[in-house]
Short mmCIF file of C-alpha atoms and ligand atoms in Angstrom, two decimals:
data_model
loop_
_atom_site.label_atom_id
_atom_site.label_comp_id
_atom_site.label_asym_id
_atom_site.label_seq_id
_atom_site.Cartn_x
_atom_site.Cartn_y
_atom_site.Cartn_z
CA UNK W 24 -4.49 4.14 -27.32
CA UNK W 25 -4.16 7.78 -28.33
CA UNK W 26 -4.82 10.41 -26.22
CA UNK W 27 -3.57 8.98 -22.64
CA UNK W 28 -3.52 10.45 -19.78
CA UNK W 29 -0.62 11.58 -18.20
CA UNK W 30 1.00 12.93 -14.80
CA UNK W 31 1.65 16.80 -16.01
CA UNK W 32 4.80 17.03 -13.53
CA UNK W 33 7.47 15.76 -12.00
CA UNK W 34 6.38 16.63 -8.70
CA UNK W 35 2.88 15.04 -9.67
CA UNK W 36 5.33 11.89 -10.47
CA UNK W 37 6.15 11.65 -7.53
CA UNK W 38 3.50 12.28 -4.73
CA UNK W 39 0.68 9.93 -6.80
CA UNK W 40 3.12 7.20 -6.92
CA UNK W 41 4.12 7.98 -2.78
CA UNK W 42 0.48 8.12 -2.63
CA UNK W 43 -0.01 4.82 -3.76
CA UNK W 44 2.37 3.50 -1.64
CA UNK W 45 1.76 5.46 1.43
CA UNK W 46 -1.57 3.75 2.97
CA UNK W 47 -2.77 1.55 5.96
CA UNK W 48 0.53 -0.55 4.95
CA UNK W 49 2.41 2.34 6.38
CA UNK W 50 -0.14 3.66 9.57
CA UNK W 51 -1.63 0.27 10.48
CA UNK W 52 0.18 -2.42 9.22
CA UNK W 53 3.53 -1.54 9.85
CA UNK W 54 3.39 -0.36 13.39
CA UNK W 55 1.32 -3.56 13.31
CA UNK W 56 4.08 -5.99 12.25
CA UNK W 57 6.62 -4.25 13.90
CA UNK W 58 4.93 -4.56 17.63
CA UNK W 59 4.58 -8.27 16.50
CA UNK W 60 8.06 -8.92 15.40
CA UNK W 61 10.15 -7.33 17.70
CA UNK W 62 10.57 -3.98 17.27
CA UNK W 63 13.91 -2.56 15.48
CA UNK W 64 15.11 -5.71 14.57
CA UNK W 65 12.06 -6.41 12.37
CA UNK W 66 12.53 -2.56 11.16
CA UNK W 67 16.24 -3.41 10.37
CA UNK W 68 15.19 -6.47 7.89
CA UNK W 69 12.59 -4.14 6.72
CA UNK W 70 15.18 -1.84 5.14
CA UNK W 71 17.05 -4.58 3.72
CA UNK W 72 14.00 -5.49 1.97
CA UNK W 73 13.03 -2.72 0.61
CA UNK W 74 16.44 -1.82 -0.76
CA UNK W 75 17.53 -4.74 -1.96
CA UNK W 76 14.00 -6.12 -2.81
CA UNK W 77 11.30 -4.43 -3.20
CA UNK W 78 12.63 -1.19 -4.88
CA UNK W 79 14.23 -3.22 -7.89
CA UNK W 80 10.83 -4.31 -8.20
CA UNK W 81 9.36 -0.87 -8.47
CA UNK W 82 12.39 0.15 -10.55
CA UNK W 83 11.58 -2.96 -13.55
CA UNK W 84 7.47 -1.83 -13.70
CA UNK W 85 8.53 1.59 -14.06
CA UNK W 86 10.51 0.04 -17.01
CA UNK W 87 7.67 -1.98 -18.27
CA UNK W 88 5.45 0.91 -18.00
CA UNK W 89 7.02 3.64 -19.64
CA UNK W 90 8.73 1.62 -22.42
CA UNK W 91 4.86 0.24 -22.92
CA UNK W 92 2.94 3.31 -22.32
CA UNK W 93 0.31 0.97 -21.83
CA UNK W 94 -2.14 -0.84 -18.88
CA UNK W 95 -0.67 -3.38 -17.13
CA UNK W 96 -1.93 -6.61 -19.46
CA UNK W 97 -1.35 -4.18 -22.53
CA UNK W 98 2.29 -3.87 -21.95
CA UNK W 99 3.15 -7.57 -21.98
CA UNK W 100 1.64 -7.93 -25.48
CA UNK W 101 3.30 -4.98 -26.83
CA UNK W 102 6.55 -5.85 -25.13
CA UNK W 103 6.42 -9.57 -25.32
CA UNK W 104 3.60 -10.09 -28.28
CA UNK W 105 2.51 -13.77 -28.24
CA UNK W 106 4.06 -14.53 -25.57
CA UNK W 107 2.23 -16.11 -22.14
CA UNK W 108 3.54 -12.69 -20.42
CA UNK W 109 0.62 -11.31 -20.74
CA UNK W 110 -0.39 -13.48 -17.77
CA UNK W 111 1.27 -11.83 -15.36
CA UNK W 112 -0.52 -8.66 -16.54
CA UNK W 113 -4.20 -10.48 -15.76
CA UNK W 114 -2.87 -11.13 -12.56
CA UNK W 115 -1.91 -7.76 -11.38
CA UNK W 116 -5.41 -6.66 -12.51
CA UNK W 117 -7.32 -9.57 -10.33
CA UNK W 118 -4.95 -8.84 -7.83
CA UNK W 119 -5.82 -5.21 -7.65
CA UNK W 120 -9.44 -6.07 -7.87
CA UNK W 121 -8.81 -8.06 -4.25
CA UNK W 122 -6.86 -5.77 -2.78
CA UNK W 123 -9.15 -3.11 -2.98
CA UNK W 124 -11.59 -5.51 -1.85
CA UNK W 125 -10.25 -6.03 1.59
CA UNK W 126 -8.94 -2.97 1.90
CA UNK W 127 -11.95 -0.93 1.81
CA UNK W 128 -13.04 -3.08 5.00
CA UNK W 129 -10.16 -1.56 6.96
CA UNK W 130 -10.73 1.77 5.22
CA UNK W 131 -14.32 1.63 6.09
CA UNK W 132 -13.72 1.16 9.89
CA UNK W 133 -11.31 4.05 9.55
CA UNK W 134 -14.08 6.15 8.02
CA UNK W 135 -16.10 5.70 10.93
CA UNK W 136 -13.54 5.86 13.53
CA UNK W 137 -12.48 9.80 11.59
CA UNK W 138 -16.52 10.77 11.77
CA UNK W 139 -16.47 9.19 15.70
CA UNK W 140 -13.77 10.97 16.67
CA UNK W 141 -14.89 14.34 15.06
CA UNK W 142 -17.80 14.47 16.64
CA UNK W 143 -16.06 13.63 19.80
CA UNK W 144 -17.52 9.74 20.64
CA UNK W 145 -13.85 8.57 21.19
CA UNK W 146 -13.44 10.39 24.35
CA UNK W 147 -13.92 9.32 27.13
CA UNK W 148 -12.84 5.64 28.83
CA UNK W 149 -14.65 3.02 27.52
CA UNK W 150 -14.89 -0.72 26.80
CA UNK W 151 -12.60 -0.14 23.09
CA UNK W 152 -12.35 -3.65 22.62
CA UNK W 153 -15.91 -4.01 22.72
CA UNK W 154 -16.75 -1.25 20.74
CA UNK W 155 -14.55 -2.31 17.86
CA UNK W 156 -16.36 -5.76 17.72
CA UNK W 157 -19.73 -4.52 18.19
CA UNK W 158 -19.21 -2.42 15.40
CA UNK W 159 -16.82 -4.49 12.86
CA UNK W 160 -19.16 -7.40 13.33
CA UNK W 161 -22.77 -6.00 13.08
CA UNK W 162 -23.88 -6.52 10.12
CA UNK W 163 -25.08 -3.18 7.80
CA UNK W 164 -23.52 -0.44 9.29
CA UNK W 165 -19.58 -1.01 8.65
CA UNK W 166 -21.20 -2.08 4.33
CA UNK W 167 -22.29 1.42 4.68
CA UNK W 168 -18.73 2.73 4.97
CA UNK W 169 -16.99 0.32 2.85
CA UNK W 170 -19.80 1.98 0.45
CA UNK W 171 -18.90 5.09 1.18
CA UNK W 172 -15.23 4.93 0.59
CA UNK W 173 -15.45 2.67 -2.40
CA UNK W 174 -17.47 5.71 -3.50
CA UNK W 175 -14.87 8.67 -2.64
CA UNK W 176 -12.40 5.83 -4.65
CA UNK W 177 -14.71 6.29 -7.56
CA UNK W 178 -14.89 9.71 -7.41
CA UNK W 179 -11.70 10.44 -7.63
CA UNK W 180 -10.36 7.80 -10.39
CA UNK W 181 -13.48 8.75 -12.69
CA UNK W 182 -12.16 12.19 -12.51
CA UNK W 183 -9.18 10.90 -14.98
CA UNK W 184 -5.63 10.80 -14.53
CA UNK W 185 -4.35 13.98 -14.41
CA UNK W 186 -7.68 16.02 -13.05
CA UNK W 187 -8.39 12.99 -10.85
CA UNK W 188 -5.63 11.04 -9.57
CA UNK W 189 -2.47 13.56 -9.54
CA UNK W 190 -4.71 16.66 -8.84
CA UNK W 191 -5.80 14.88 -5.39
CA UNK W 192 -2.22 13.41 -4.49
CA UNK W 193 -1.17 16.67 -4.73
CA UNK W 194 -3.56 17.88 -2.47
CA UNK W 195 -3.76 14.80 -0.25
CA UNK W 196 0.41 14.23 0.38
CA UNK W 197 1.25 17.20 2.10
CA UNK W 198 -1.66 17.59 4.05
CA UNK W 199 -1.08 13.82 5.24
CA UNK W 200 2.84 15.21 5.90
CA UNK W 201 1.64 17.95 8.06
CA UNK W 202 -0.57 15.72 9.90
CA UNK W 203 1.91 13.35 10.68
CA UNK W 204 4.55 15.65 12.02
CA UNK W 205 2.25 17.46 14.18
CA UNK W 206 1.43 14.27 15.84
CA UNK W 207 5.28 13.13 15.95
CA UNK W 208 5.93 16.39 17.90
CA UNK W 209 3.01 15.56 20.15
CA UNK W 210 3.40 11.98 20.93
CA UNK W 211 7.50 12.75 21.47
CA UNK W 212 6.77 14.96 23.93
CA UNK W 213 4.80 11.78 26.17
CA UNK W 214 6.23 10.49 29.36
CA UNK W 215 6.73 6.66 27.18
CA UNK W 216 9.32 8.37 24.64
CA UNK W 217 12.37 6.44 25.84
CA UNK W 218 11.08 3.42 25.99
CA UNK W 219 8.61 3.43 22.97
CA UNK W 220 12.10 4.62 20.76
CA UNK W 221 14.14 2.03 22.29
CA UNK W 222 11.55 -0.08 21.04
CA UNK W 223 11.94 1.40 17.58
CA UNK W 224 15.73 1.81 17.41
CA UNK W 225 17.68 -0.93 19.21
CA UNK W 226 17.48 -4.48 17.49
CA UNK W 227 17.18 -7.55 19.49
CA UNK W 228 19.08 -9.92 16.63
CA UNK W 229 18.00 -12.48 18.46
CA UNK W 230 14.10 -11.45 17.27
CA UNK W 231 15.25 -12.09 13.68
CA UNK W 232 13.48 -15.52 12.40
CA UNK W 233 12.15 -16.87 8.96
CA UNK W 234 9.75 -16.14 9.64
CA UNK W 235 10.88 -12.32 10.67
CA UNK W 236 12.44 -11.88 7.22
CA UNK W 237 8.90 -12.87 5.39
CA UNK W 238 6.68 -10.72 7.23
CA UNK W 239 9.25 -7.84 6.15
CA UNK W 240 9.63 -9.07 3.18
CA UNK W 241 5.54 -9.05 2.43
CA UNK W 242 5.44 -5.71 3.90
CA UNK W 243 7.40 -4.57 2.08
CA UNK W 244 6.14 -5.22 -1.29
CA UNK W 245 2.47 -4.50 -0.02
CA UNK W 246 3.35 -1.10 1.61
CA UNK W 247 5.47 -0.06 -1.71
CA UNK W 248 2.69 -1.48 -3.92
CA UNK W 249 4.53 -3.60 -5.82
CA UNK W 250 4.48 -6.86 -7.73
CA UNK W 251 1.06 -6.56 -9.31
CA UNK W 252 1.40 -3.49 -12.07
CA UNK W 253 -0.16 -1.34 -9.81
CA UNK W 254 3.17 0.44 -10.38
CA UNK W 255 3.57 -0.35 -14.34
CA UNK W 256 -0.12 1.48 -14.77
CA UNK W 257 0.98 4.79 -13.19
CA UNK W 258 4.58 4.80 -15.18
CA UNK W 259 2.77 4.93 -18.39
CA UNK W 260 1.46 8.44 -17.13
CA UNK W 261 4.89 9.20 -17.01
CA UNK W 262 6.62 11.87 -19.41
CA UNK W 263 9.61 10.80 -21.37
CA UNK W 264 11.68 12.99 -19.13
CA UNK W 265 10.66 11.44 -16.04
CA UNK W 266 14.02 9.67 -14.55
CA UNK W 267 13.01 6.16 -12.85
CA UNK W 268 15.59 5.59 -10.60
CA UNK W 269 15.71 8.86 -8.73
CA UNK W 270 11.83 8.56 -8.67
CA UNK W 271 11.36 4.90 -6.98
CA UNK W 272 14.46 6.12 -4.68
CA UNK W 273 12.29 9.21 -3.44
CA UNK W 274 9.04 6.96 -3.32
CA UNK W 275 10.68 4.51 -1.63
CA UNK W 276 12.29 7.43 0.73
CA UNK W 277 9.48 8.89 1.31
CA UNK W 278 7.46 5.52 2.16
CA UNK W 279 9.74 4.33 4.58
CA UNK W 280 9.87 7.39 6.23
CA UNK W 281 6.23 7.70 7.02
CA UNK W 282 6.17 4.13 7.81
CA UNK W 283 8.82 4.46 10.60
CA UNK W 284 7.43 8.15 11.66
CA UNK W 285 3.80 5.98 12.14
CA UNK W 286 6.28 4.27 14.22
CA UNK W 287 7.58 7.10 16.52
CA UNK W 288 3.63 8.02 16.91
CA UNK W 289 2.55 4.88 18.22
CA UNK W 290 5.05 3.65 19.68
CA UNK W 291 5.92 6.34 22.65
CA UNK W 292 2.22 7.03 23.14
CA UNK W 293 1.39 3.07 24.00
CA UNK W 294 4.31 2.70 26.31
CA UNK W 295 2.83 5.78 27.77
CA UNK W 296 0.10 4.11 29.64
CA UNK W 297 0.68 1.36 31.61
CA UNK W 298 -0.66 -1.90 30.79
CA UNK W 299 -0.64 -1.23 27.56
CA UNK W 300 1.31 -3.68 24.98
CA UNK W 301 2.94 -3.02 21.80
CA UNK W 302 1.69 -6.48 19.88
CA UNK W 303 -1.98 -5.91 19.40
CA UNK W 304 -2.00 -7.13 16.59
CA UNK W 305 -4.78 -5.57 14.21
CA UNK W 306 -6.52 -3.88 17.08
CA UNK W 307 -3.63 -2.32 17.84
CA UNK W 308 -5.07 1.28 15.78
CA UNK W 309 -8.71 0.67 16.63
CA UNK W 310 -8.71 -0.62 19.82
CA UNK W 311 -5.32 0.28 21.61
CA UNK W 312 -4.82 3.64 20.44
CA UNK W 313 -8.31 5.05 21.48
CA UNK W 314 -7.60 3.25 25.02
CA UNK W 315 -4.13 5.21 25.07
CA UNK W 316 -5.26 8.71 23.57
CA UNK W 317 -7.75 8.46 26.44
CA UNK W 318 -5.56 7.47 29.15
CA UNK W 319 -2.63 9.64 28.36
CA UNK W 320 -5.17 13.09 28.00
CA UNK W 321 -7.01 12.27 30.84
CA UNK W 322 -6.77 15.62 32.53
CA UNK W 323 -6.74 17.17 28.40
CA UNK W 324 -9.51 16.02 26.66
CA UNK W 325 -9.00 18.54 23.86
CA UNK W 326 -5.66 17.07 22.93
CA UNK W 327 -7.53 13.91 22.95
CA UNK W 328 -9.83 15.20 20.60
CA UNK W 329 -7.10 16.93 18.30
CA UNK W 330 -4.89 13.93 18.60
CA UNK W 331 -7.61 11.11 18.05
CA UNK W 332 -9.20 13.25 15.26
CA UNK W 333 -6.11 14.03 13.06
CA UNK W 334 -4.69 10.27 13.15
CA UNK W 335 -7.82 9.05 11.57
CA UNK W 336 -8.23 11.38 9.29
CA UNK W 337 -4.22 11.00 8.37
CA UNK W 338 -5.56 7.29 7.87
CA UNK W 339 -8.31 8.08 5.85
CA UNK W 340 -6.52 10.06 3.25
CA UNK W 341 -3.10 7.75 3.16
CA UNK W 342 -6.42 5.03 2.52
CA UNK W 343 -7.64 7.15 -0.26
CA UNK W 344 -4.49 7.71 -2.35
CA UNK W 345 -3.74 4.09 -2.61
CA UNK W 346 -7.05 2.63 -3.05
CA UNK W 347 -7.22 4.65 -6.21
CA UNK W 348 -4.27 3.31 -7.66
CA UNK W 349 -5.93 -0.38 -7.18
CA UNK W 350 -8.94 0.60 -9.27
CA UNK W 351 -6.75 2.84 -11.64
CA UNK W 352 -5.02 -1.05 -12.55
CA UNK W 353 -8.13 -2.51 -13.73
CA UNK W 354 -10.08 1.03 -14.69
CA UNK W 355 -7.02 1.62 -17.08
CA UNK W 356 -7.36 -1.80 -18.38
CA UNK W 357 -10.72 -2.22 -19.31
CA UNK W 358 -11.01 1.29 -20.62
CA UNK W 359 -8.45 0.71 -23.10
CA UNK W 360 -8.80 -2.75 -24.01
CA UNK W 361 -12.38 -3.22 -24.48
CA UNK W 362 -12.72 0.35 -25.40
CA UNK W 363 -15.35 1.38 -22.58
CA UNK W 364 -15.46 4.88 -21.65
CA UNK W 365 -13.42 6.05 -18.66
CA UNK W 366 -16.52 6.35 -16.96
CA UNK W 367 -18.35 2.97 -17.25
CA UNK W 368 -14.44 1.32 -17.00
CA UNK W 369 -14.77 2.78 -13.09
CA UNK W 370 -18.16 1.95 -12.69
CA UNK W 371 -17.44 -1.65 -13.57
CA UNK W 372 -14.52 -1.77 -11.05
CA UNK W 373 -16.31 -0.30 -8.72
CA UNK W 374 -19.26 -2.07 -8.66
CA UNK W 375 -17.02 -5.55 -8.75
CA UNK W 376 -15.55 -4.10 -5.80
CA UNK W 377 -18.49 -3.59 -3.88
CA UNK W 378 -19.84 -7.54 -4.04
CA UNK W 379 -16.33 -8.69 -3.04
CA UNK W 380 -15.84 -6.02 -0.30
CA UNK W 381 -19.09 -6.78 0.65
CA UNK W 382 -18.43 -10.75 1.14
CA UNK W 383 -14.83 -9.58 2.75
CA UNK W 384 -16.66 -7.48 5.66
CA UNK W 385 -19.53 -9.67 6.58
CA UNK W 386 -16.66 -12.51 7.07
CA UNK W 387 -16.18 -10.30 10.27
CA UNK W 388 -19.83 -10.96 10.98
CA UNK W 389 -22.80 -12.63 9.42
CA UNK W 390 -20.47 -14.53 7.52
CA UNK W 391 -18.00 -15.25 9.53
CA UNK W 392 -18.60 -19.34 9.50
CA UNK W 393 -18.23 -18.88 5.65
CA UNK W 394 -14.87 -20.29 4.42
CA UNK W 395 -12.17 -20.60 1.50
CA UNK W 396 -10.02 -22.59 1.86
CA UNK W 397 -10.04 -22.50 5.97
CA UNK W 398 -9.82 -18.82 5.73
CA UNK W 399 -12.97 -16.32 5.78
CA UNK W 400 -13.09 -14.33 2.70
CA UNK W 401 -10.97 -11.07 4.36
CA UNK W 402 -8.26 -13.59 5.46
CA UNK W 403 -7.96 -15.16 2.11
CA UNK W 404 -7.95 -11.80 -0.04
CA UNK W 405 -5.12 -10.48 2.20
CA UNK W 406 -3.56 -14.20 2.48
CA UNK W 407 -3.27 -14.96 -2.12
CA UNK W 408 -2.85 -11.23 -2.75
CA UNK W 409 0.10 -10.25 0.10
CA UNK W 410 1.57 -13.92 0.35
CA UNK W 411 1.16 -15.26 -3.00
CA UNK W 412 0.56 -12.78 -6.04
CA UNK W 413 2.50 -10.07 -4.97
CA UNK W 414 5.35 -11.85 -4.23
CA UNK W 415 5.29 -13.82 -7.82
CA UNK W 416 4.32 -11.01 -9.83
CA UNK W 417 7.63 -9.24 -8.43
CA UNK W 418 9.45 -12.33 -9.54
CA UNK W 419 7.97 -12.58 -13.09
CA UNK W 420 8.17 -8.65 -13.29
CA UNK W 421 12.20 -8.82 -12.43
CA UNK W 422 12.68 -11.82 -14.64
CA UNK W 423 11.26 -9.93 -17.46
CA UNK W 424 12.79 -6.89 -17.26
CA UNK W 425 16.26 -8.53 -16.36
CA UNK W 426 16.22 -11.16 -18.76
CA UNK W 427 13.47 -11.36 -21.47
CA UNK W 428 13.57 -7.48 -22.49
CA UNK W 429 16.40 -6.63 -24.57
CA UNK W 430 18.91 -4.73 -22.43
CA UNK W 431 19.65 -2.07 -24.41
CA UNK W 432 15.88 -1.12 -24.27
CA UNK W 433 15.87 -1.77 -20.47
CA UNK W 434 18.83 0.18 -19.98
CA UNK W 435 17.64 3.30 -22.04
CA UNK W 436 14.44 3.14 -19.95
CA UNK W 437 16.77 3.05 -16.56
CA UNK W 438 19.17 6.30 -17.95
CA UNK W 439 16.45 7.89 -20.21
CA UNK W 440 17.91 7.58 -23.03
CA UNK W 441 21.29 8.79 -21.51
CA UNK W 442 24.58 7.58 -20.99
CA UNK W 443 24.35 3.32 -20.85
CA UNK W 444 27.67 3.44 -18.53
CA UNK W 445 25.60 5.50 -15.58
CA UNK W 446 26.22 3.94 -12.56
CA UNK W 447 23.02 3.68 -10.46
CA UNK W 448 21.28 2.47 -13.70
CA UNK W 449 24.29 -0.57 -14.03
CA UNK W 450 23.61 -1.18 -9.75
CA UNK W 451 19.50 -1.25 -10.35
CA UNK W 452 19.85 -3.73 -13.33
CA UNK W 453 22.30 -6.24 -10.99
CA UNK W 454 19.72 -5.71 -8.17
CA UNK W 455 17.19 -6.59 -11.29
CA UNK W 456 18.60 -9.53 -13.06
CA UNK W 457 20.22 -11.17 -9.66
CA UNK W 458 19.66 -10.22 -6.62
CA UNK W 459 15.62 -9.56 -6.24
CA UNK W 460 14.71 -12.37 -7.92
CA UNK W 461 16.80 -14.96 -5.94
CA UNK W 462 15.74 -13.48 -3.01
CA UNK W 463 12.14 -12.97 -3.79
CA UNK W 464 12.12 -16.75 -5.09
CA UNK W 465 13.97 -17.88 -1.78
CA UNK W 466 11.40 -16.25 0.32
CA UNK W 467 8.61 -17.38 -1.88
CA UNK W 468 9.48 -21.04 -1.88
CA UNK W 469 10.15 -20.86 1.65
CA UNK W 470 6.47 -19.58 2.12
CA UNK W 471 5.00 -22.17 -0.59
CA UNK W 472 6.60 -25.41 1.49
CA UNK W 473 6.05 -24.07 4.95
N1 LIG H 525 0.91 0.34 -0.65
C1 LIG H 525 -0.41 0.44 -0.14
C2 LIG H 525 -0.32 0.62 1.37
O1 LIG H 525 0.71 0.66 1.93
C3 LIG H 525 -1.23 -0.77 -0.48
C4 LIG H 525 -1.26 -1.11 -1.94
C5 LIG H 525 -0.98 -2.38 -2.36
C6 LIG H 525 -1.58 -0.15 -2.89
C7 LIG H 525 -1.00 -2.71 -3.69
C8 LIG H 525 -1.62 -0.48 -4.25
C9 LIG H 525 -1.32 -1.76 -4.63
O2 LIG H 525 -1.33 0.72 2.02
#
């Protein structure tokens, strides 16, 4: 257990944790959720989730993590030894294994939608719809990408922790930043940017369901990464110095923000073009936004091309720095506890990947009469991982930290070592020990009987 890895600076903290949590959650399923829910109603529960919910979450496997300096299912034993904890931890790694399983589909289409759109086979009207569905369902070529970017995964979390994972963050973050602003300016200056941010900023109260408040609730935890030790692997990276409340506020900051800026992209360029609707659902980024980047540069085809090329490649590389922290849960684990090389630990993860991403994109196709449960294999990943693990790791993980782990231990973690009395450490261990899990357990129930 000697000889770690770890993140060599604060900064590096930071952006590989953001990077986890800044992915397709943020670019595609947000805007995604948000068209379907109502707009800034849906966004306003969304906040509420994440601040109340979600970031205690993140808060308690920092905690676990640094206090450990362990993987995920390591932790629980040395925190909890003997105790059926260590469940929780096996969990987290199965659930990462799924994750990255389904999510390499989506990443995969977004692979070949950034190599389309380079070489300029986006522009131009066409049948979109038809396109996406021809491609998604036929049956090698979108393996070949889910290949490809399960590979570029590899790559980058064989590399190691601090040459691999926080070296390419660093890169990755601000170059995903300046991406994103440049198409914020550009898609604000559209004729549809009143209506597309009345869409995004005045709530509808009236939109706000049960339903509503779990589809934030579940978007939240899946676009901050929580509830399945993704989180508790990357704190044991982190330096003694590293303060964990200022850090999950900044990654949760910096999350929301390019959640709600994916927002202020899509939004005002959809309501540009007439016809066009804001609840597309999935297809909304594959099969809307072509139709729109085409309508609204008719007469400017190379804004079309700049503007259709840049959002898939922002997608790509948000993609990338969270499907690395998936493997890194399970890579981390096996490399330490069965005392595998780095190496072989990624190949195994990857290669597990591979057979379950390959049975989650043929459900779109070949397989799509192939069931679980009622579900095709994509459907189910998304449907135990989002719906059911994530939500009841976060519960275990805030039940342990609040109430099994000795507080004096917990609350050292929270004020490194500093002054027990300091007051955003005493608000983060209430949100711990009370509020998230009540409300995670509300919600979960909720989903369990409905
Ligand atoms: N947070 C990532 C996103 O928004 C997804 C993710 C989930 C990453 C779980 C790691 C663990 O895309």
């Amino acid at each position: 257990m000697d000889n770690r890895g770890s993140f060599g600076s604060r900064l590096g903290v930071v952006l590989a944790s953001a990077g986890s949590a800044v992915g397709l959650g943020n670019i595609w399923r947000f805007p995604t959720e948000v068209g379907r829910n109502g707009g800034a109603a849906f966004i306003l529960v969304y906040l509420l989730c994440v601040a109340l919910l979600a970031m205690p979450v993140m808060v308690s496997e920092f905690v676990i993590g640094r206090a450990s300096r362990a993987n995920t299912v390591h932790s629980y034993r040395i925190l909890a030894p003997g105790k059926p904890w260590v469940l929780t931890g096996f969990m987290g790694v199965l659930a990462g294994i799924l994750i990255l399983s389904f999510y390499s589909v989506v990443a995969g289409w977004t692979l070949n939608y950034t190599i389309e759109s380079f070489g300029g086979q986006l522009i131009g009207a066409q049948d979109f719809g038809a396109h996406f569905a021809d491609f998604s369902s036929s049956p090698i070529r979108p393996l070949l990408f889910v290949y490809a970017f399960l590979l570029l995964t590899h790559f980058v979390v064989s590399k190691g922790v601090r040459d691999g994972i926080e070296r390419y963050s660093k890169l990755m973050m601000p170059l995903l930043f300046l991406i994103l602003l440049l198409l914020v300016g550009l898609s604000l200056s559209m004729s549809g940017t009143s209506q597309g941010l009345t869409f995004l900023l005045r709530p509808d109260f009236s939109r706000i369901t049960g339903s509503v408040v779990l589809s934030a609730m579940g978007q939240a935890f899946f676009s901050l990464s929580v509830g399945i030790g993704c989180l508790i692997t990357y704190a044991s990276y982190f330096g003694k110095e590293t303060q964990l409340v200022p850090s999950a506020f900044h990654v949760c900051l910096i999350d929301t923000l390019v959640a709600v800026l994916s927002g202020f992209v899509i939004f005002p360029t959809v309501f540009s073009v007439p016809g066009m609707s804001p609840d597309a659902g999935p297809g909304l980024v594959f099969i809307t936004l072509p139709n729109v980047f085409n309508a609204a540069f008719a007469h400017a085809p190379v804004l079309n091309y700049v503007f259709s090329a840049l959002f898939y490649l922002l997608l790509l590389l948000a993609a990338l720095t969270s499907s690395i922290s998936m493997n890194e849960i399970a890579t981390a684990f096996i490399h330490e506890n069965y005392h595998v090389s780095r190496q072989w630990s990624t190949v195994i993860v990857t290669s597990i990947a591979v057979v379950l991403g390959t049975a989650c994109s043929l459900s779109f196709g070949l397989w799509k009469d192939v069931t679980v449960f009622g579900m095709g294999f994509f459907d189910f990943f998304d449907y135990v991982t989002a719906k059911f693990m994530m939500p009841l790791g976060g519960l275990l993980i805030t039940v342990f930290v609040g109430w099994y782990l000795d507080r004096r231990l917990a609350l050292s973690q929270l004020t490194c070592g500093g002054n027990a009395w300091n007051r955003s450490a005493r608000v983060l261990l209430f949100l711990i020990r009370w509020v998230a899990p009540v409300g995670v357990g509300m919600v979960f129930l909720n989903e369990l009987l409905s």
